[in-house]
Coordinates of C-alpha atoms in Angstrom, one line a residue:
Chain A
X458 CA -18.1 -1.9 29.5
X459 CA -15.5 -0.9 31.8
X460 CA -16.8 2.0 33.5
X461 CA -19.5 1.6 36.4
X462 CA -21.9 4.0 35.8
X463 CA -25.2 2.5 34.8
X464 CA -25.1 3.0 31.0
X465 CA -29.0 4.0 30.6
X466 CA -27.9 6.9 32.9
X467 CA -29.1 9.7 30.9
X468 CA -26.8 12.2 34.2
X469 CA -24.1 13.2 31.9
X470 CA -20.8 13.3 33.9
X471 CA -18.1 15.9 33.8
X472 CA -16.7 14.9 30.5
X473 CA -13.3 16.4 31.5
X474 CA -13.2 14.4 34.7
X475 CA -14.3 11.4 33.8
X476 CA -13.5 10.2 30.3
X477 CA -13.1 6.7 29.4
X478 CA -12.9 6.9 25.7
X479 CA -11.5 10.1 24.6
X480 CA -8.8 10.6 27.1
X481 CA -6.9 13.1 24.9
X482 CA -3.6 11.7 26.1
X483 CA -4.4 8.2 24.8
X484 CA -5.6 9.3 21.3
X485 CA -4.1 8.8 17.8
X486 CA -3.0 12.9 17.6
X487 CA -2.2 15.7 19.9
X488 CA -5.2 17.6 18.7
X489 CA -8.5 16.4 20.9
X490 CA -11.5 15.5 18.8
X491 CA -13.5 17.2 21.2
X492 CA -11.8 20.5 21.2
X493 CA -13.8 23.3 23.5
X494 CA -12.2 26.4 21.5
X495 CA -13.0 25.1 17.9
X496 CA -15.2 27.9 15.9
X497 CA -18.5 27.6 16.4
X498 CA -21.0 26.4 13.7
X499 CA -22.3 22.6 12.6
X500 CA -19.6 20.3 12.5
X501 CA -21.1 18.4 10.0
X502 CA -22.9 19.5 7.1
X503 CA -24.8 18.0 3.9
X504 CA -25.7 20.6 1.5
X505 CA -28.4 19.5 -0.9
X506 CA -26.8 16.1 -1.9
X507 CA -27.6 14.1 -4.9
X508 CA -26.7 10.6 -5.9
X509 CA -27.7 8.0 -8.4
X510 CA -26.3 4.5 -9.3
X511 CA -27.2 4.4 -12.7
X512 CA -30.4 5.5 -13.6
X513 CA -32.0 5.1 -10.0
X514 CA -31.3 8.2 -7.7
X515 CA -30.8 7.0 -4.5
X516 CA -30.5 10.5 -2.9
X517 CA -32.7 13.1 -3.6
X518 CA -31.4 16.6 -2.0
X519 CA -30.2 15.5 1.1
X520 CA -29.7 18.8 3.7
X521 CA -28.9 18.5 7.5
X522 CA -26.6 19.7 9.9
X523 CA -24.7 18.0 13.2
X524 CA -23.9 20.6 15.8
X525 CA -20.0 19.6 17.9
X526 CA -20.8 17.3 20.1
X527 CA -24.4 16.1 19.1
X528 CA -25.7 12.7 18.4
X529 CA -28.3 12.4 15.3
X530 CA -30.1 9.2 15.1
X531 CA -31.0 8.1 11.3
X532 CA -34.2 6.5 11.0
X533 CA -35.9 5.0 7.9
X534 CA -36.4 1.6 5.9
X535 CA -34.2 -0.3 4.5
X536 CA -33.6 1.3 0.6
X537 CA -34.3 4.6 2.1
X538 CA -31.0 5.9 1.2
X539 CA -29.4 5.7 4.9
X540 CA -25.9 3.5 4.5
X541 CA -25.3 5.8 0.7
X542 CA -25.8 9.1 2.5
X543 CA -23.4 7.5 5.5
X544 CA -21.0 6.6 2.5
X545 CA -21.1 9.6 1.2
X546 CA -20.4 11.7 4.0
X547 CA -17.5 9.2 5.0
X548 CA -15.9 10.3 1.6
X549 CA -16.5 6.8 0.3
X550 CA -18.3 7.4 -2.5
X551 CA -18.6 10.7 -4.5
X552 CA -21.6 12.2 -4.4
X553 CA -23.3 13.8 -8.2
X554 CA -24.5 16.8 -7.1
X555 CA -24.1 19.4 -3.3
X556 CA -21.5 19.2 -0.5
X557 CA -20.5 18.1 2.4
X558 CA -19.3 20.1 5.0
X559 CA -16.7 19.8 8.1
X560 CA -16.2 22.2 10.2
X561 CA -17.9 24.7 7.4
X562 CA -15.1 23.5 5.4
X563 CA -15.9 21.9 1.4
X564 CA -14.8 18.7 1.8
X565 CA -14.2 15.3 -1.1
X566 CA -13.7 18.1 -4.1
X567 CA -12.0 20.8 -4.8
X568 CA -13.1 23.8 -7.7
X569 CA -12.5 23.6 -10.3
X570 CA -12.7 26.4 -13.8
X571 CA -15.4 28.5 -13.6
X572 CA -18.9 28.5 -12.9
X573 CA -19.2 26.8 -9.5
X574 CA -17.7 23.6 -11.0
X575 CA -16.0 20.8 -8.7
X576 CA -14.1 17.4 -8.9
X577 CA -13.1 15.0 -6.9
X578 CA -10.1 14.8 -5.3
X579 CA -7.7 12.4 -6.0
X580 CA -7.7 9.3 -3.5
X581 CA -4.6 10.2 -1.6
X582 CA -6.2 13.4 -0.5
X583 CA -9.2 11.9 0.3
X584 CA -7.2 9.6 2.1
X585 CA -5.9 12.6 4.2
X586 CA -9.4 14.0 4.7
X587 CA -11.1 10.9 5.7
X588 CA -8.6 10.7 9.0
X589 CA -11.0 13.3 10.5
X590 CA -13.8 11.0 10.0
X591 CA -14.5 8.0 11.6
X592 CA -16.8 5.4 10.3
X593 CA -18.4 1.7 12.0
X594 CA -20.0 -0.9 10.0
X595 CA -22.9 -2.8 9.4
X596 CA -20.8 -6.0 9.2
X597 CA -17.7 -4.6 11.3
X598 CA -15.4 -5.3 8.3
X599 CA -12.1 -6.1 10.9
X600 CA -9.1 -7.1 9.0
X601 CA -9.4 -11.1 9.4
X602 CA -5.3 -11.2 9.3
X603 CA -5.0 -9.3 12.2
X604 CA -5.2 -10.1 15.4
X605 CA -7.6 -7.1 17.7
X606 CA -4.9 -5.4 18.7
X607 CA -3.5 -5.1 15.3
X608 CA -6.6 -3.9 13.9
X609 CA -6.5 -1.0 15.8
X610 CA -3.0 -0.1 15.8
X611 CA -3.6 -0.2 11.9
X612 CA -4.6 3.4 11.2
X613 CA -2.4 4.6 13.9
X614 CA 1.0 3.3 12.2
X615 CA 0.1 3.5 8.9
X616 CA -1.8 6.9 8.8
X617 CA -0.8 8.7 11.6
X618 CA 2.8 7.7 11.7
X619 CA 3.4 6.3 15.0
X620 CA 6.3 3.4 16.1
X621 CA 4.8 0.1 16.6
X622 CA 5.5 0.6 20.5
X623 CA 3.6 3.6 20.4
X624 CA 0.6 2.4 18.5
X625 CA 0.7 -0.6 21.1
X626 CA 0.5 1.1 23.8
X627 CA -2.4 3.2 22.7
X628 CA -4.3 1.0 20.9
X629 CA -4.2 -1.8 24.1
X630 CA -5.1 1.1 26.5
X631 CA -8.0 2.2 23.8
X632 CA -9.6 -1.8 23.8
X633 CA -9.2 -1.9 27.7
X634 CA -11.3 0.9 27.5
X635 CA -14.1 -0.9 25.1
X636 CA -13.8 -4.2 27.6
X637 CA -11.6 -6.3 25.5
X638 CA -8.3 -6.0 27.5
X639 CA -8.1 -9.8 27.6
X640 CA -8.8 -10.3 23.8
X641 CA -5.9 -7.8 22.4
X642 CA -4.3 -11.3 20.7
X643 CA -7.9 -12.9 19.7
X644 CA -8.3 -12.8 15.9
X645 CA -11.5 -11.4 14.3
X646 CA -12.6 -14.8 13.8
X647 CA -12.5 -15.9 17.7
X648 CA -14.4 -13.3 18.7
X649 CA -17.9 -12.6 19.1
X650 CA -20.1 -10.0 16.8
X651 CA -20.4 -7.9 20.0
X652 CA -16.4 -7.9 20.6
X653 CA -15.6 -7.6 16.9
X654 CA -18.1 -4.4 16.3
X655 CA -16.2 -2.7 20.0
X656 CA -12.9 -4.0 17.9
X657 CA -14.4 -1.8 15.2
X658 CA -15.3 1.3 17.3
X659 CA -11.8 1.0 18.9
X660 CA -10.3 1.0 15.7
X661 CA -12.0 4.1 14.4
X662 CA -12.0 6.0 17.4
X663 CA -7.9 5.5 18.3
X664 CA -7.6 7.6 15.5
X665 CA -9.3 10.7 17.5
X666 CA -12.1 12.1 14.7
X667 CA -14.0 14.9 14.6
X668 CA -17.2 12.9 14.1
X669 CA -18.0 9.4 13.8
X670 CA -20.6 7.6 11.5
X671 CA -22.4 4.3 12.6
X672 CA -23.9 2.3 10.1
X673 CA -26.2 0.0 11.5
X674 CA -23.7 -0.8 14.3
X675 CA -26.1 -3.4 15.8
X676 CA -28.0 -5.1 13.2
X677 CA -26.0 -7.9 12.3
X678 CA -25.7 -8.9 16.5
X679 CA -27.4 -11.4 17.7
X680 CA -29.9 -10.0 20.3
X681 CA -28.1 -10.9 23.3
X682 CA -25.1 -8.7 21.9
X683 CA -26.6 -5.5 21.1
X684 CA -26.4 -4.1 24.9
X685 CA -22.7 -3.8 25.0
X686 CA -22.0 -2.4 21.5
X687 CA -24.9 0.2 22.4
X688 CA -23.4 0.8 25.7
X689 CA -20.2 1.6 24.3
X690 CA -21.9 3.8 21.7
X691 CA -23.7 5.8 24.7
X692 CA -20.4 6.1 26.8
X693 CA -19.2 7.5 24.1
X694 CA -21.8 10.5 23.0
X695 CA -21.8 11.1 27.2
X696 CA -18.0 12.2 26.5
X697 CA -19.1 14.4 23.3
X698 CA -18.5 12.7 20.4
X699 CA -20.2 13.8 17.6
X700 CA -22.3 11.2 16.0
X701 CA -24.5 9.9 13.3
X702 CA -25.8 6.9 14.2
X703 CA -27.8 4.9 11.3
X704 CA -30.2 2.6 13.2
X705 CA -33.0 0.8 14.0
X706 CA -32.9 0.9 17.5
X707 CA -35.5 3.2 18.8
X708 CA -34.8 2.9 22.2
X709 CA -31.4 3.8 21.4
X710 CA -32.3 6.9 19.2
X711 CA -34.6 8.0 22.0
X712 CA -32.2 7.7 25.4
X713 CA -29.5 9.2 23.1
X714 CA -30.1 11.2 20.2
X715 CA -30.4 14.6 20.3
X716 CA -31.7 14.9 16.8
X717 CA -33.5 12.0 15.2
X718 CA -33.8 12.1 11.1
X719 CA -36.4 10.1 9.1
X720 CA -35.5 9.2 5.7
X721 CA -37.4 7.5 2.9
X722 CA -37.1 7.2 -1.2
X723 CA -33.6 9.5 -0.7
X724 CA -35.0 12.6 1.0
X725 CA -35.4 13.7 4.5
X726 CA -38.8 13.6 4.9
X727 CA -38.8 14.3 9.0
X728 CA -36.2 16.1 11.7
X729 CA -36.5 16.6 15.2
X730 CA -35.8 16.4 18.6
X731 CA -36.6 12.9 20.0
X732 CA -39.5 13.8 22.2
X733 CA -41.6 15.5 19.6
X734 CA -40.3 12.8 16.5
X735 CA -41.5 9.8 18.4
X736 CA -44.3 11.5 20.2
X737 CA -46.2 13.3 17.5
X738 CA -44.4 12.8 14.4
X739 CA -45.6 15.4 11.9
X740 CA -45.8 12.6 8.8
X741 CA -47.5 9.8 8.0
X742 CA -44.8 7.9 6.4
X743 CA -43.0 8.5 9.6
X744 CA -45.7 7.1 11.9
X745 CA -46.4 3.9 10.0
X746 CA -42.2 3.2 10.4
X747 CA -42.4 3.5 13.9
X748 CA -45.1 1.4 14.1
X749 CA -43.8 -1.4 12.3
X750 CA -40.6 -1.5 13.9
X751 CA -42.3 -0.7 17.7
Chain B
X1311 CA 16.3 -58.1 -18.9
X1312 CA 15.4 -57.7 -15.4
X1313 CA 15.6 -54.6 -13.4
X1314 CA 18.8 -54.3 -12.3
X1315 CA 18.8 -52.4 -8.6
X1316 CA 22.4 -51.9 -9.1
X1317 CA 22.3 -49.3 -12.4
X1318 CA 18.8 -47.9 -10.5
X1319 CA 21.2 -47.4 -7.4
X1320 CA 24.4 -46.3 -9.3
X1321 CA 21.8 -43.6 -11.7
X1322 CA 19.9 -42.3 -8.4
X1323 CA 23.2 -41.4 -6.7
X1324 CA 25.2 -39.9 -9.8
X1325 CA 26.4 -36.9 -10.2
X1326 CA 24.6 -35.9 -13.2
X1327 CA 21.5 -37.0 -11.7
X1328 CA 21.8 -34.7 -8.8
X1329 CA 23.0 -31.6 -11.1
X1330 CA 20.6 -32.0 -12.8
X1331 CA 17.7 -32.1 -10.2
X1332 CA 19.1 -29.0 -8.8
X1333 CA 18.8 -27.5 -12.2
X1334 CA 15.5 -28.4 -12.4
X1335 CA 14.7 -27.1 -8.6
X1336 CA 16.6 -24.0 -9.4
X1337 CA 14.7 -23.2 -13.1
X1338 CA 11.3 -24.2 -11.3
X1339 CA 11.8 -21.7 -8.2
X1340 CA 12.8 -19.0 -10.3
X1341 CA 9.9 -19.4 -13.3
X1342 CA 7.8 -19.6 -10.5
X1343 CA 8.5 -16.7 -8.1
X1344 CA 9.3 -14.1 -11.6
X1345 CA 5.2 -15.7 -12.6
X1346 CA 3.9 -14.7 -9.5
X1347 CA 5.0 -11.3 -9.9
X1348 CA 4.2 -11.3 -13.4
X1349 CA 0.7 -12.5 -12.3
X1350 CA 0.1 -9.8 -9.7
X1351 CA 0.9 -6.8 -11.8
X1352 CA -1.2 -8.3 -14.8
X1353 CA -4.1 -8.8 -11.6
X1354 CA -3.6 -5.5 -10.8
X1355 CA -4.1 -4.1 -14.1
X1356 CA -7.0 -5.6 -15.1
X1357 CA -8.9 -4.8 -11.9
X1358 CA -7.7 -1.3 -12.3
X1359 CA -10.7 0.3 -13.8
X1360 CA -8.2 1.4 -17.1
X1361 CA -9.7 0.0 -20.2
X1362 CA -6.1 0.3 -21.8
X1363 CA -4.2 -1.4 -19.0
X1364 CA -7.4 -4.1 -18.5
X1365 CA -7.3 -4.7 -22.1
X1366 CA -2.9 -5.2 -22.0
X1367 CA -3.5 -7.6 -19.7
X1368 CA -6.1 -9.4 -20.9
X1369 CA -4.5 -9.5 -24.4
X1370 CA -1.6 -10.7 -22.6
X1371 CA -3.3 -13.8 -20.9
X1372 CA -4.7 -14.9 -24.3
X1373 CA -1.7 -14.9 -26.0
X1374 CA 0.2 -16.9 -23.4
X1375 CA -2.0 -19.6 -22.2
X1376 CA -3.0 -20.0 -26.1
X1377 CA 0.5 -20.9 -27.4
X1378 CA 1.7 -24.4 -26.3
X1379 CA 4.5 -24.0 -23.9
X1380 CA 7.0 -25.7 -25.8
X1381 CA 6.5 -23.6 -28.8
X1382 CA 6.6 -20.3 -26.6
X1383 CA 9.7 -22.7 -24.9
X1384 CA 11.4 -23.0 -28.6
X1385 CA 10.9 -19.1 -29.6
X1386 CA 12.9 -18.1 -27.3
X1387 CA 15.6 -20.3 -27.6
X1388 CA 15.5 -20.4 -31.5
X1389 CA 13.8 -16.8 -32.8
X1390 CA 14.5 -14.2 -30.5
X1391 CA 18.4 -14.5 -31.4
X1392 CA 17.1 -14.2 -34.7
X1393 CA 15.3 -11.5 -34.4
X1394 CA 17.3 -9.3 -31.6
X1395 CA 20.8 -10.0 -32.4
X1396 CA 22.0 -8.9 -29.0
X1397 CA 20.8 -12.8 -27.4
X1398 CA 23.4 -14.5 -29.8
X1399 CA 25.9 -14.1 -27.2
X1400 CA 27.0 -16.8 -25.0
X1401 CA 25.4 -15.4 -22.0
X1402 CA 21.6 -16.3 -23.6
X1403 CA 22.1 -19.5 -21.8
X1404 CA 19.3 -22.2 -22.6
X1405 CA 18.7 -21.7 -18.6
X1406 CA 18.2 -17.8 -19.3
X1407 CA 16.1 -18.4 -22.5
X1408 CA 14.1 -21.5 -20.3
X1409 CA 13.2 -18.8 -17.4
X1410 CA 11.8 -16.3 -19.5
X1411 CA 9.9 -18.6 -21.6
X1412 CA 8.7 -20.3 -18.8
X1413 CA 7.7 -17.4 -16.4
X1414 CA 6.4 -15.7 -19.0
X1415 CA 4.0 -18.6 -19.8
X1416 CA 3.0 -19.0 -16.0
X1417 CA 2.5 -15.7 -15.5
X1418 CA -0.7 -15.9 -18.0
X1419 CA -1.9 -18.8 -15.4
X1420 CA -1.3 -16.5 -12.1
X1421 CA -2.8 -14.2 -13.3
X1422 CA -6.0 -15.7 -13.5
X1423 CA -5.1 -17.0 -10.0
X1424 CA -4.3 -13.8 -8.2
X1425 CA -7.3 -12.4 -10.6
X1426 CA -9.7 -14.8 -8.1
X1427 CA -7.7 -14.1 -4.8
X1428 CA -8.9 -10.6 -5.1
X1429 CA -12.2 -11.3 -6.3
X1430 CA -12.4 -13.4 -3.2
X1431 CA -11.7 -10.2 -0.8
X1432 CA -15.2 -8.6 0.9
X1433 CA -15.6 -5.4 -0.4
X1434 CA -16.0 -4.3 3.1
X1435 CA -12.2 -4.6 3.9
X1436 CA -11.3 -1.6 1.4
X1437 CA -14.4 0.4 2.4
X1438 CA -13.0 -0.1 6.0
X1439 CA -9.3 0.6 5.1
X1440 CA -10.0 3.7 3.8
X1441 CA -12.3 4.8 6.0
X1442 CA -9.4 4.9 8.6
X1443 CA -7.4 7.0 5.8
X1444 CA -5.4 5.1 4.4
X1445 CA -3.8 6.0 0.6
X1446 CA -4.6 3.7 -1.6
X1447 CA -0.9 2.4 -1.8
X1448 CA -1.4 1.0 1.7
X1449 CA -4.9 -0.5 1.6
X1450 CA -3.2 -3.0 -0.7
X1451 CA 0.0 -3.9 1.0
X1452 CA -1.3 -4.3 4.3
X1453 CA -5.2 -5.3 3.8
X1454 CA -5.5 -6.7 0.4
X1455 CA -2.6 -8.5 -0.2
X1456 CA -2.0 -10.1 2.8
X1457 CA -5.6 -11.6 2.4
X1458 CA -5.1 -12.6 -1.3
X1459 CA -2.2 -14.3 -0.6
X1460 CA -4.1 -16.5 2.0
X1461 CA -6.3 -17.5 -1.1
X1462 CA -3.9 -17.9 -3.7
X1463 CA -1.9 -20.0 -1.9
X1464 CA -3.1 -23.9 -2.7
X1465 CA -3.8 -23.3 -6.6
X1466 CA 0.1 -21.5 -6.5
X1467 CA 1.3 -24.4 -5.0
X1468 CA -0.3 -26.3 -7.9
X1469 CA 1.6 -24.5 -10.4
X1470 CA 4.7 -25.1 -8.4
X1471 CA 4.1 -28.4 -8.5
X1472 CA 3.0 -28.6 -12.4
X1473 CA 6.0 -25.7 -12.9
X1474 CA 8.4 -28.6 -12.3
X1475 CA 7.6 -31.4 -14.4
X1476 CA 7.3 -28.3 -16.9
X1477 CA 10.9 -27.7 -17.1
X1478 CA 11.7 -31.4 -18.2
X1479 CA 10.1 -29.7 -21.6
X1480 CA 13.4 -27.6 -21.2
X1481 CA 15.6 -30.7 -22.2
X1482 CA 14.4 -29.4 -25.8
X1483 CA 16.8 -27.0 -25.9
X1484 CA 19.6 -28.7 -24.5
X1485 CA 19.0 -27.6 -20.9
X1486 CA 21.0 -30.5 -18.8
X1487 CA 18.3 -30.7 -16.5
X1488 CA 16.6 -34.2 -15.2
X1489 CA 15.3 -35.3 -17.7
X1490 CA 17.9 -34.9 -20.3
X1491 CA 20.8 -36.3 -18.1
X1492 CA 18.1 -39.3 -18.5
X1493 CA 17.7 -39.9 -21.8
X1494 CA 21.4 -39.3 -22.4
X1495 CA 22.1 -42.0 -20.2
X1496 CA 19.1 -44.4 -21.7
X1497 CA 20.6 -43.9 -25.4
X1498 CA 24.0 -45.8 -24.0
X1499 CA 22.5 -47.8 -22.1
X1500 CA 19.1 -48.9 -23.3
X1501 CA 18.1 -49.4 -19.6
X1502 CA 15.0 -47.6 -19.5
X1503 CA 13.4 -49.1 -16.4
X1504 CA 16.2 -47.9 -14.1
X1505 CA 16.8 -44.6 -15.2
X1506 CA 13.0 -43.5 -15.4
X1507 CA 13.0 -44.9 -12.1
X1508 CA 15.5 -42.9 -10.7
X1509 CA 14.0 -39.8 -12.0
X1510 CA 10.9 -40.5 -11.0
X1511 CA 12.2 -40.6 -7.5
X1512 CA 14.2 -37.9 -7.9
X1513 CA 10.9 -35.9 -8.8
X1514 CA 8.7 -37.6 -5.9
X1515 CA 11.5 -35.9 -3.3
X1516 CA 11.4 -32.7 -4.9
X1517 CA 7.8 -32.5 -4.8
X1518 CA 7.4 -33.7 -1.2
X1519 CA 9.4 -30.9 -0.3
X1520 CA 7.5 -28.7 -2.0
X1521 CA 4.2 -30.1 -0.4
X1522 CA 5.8 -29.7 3.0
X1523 CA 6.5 -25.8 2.4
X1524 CA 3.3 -25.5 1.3
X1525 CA 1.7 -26.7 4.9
X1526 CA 4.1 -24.3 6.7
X1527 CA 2.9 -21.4 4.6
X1528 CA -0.6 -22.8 5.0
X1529 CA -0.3 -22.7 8.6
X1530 CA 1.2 -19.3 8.8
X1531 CA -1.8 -17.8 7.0
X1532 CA -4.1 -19.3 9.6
X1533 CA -5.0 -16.3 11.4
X1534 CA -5.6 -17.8 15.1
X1535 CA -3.9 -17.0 18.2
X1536 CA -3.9 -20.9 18.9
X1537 CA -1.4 -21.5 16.7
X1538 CA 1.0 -23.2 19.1
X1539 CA 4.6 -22.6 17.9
X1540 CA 3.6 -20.4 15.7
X1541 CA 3.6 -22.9 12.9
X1542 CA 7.1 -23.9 12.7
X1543 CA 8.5 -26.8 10.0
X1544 CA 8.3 -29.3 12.9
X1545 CA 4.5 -29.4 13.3
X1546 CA 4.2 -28.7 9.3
X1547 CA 5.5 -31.9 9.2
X1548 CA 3.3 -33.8 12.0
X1549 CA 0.4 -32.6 10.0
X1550 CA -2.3 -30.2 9.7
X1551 CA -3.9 -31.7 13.5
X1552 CA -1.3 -31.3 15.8
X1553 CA -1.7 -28.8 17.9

């Protein structure tokens, strides 16, 4: 981390004052992701989302809601559901049945004849859609033929249609920001799982989205490693990032989240603020999870 | 009779020997680069999810890797004009009728070869790709590719390789390429010894040269910033541990 506040400070700072990751001057656009006149309402919806690989439904009805600027922790175990619902709300994979929602915009389909009726939109316009969300990887997928720097100025040149000095500039300034201004020429493969997932962040976050989905940032880091991915990830909700964080790091979930979701066998079976969730959960299934992973 | 070093020297520095060679290098490049291109867009059809384009191209790979090269070799020089009247003009050279026989037939091969490059590519790298928004177009020219190039690179240098000694099958049809220049020469002379010999040097350069390029092009897909010059020719040559 670059910045010297302690990062288990839970004192938010002035986010206009102080911002080391979404300095709207440094971003991908003109437009800030964190925009304090955008309409009011959740961000990020799901609307009763359904989804089956073959004849096993993996989501069952899946309905929440991410208010601007909050953080929602994803809790659950592994085959719950989590990384698919993540997926699907990326625009990665199309969903069978409900919607998702940005900005109380329908987004991934379009209507279609009568009767309610939708299909998916053709990959170039999802493609356009998908620049508004940002997503972080269980296994950081970083482009092994590119050096650090290059993976981030990726999106910017070839989606958002800036000159190679510009994307330079911005995406150098954006790792200096993550703590890898020595490692702009290190290739995936020189670095560490800890650099190569801020790499990752970096990359998604230079092109300034309106929300950003982590899936399982930390779980494929060794131990040692998890602190400064996580510290990054907690700089970043301080500044107001909206954020759906998949994870298994209840420590994380509890200093950070403002909402925490439990998810099992494709449904939402729990959702609520952290104190209550992790004090008193309200189901069982919810209390023997966090007990196994405590 | 001995070997005579003289006639070895005289055939190895001829004329025809080196028009010939250069024939061969120039038929062997071109097959070559028009099958790798062949290759990718059969790669890309079979992997695109289109059970009529998947089904082309697998028809297509049958076919060509079934049918012994020299026959496919012979068809075009001997039935197309045949059948299309427009190729029994002048300008259907046996070089012309060689390429597209030839390129035709590798292609089959790459695309079997490009087919495993992008087998070998993570899922996780298009997932990622598009995640940052980018059309489909460009997820493959500046993710995929560049990656299944990396891959393809040893087993294409192997048909290269195989691609050259390939085109001797050219002399068939009255290309004057090495091997024919050869055998012309062996039928006055009877000195079989010393003309093999120079064309089996002849074919020992050509290769080497080819084995160099390949370690250059090795070393630029290496992917590290310790790369030193940047792997130029020079330390392609001094070997893959010099730093």
């Amino acid at each position: 981390m670059t910045n010297s506040t302690n990062p288990t400070d839970p004192t938010p700072t002035d986010p206009s004052a102080h911002r080391l990751l979404l300095d709207p001057a440094l971003l991908g656009d003109a437009e800030p992701g964190v925009d304090a006149g955008a309409p009011s309402g959740p961000l990020l919806e799901a609307v009763e989302i359904h989804k089956r690989y073959g004849r096993n439904e993996v989501l069952r009805g899946v309905s929440f809601e991410v208010q601007r600027g909050d953080v929602k922790a994803v809790l659950g175990p592994s085959g719950s559901g989590k990384s698919t619902m993540l997926r699907c709300l990326a625009l990665l994979e199309p969903i069978d049945a409900g919607e998702v929602r940005l900005e109380g915009r329908i987004v991934g389909v379009r209507p279609a004849g009568s009767g309610g009726r939708s299909v998916r939109l053709p990959e170039v316009e999802l493609a356009h859609q998908r620049r508004d969300i940002g997503m972080v990887f269980q296994r950081f997928n970083l482009f092994p033929h590119l050096t650090a720097l290059g993976n981030v100025m990726l999106g910017l040149t070839e989606v958002r249609g800036r000159s190679k000095a510009e994307a330079t500039d911005i995406a150098g300034a954006m790792l200096e920001r993550v703590g890898l201004g020595a490692r702009v020429r290190f290739y995936p493969s020189e670095l560490s799982g800890g650099q190569q997932q801020r790499v990752a962040i970096a990359r998604a976050l230079v092109m300034n989205p309106k929300v950003m989905l982590f899936d399982e940032p930390t779980s494929a880091l060794d131990p040692e490693l998890v602190g400064e991915v996580l510290a990054v990830m907690e700089e970043l909700a301080r500044e107001g990032m909206t954020m759906v964080v998949v994870t298994h790091e209840i420590g994380f979930a509890k200093r950070v989240a403002d909402r925490v979701i439990m998810m099992d066998e494709g449904q939402i079976i729990e959702d609520g603020a952290p104190d209550e969730f992790f004090a008193s959960p309200r189901h069982e299934r919810t209390r023997r999870f966090l007990e196994a992973v405590n | 009779m001995n070997f005579d070093p003289a006639i070895f020297w005289q055939a190895l520095t001829s004329q025809q020997f080196r028009d010939g060679a250069l024939i061969a290098i120039a038929l062997t490049v071109a097959a070559q680069l028009t099958a790798v291109v062949i290759g990718l867009v059969l790669a890309l059809m079979r992997a695109s999810g289109n059970r009529v384009l998947g089904a082309a191209s697998w028809t297509y790979v049958w076919i060509f890797r079934a049918i012994p090269t020299l026959v496919q070799l012979l068809f075009v020089w001997n039935a197309l004009p045949q059948l299309i009247p427009a190729l029994r003009e002048d300008w259907f050279s046996p070089f012309l009728a060689a390429w597209v026989a030839l390129s035709m037939n590798e292609g089959a091969y790459m695309a079997e070869i490009v087919r495993s490059g992008l087998l070998a590519i993570d899922d996780g790298q298009q997932l990622a790709a598009r995640a940052l928004g980018m059309t489909p177009r460009s997820v493959f020219r500046r993710v995929i590719l560049p990656q299944v190039m990396r891959v393809i690179i040893p087993p294409t240098a192997n048909e290269f390789i195989t691609m050259l000694k390939i085109t001797s099958l050219a002399s068939a049809i009255s290309l004057q390429e090495l091997l024919t220049y050869t055998q012309q020469s062996i039928s006055i002379t009877f000195r079989f010894a010393e003309y093999y010999a120079a064309a089996a040097i002849y074919y020992l350069v050509i290769v080497s040269v080819f084995m160099v390029f390949q370690a250059w092009l090795e070393r630029r897909f290496l992917w590290t910033s310790q790369r030193g010059d940047a792997g130029g020719l020079a330390t392609a040559l001094r070997g893959k541990g010099a730093r």
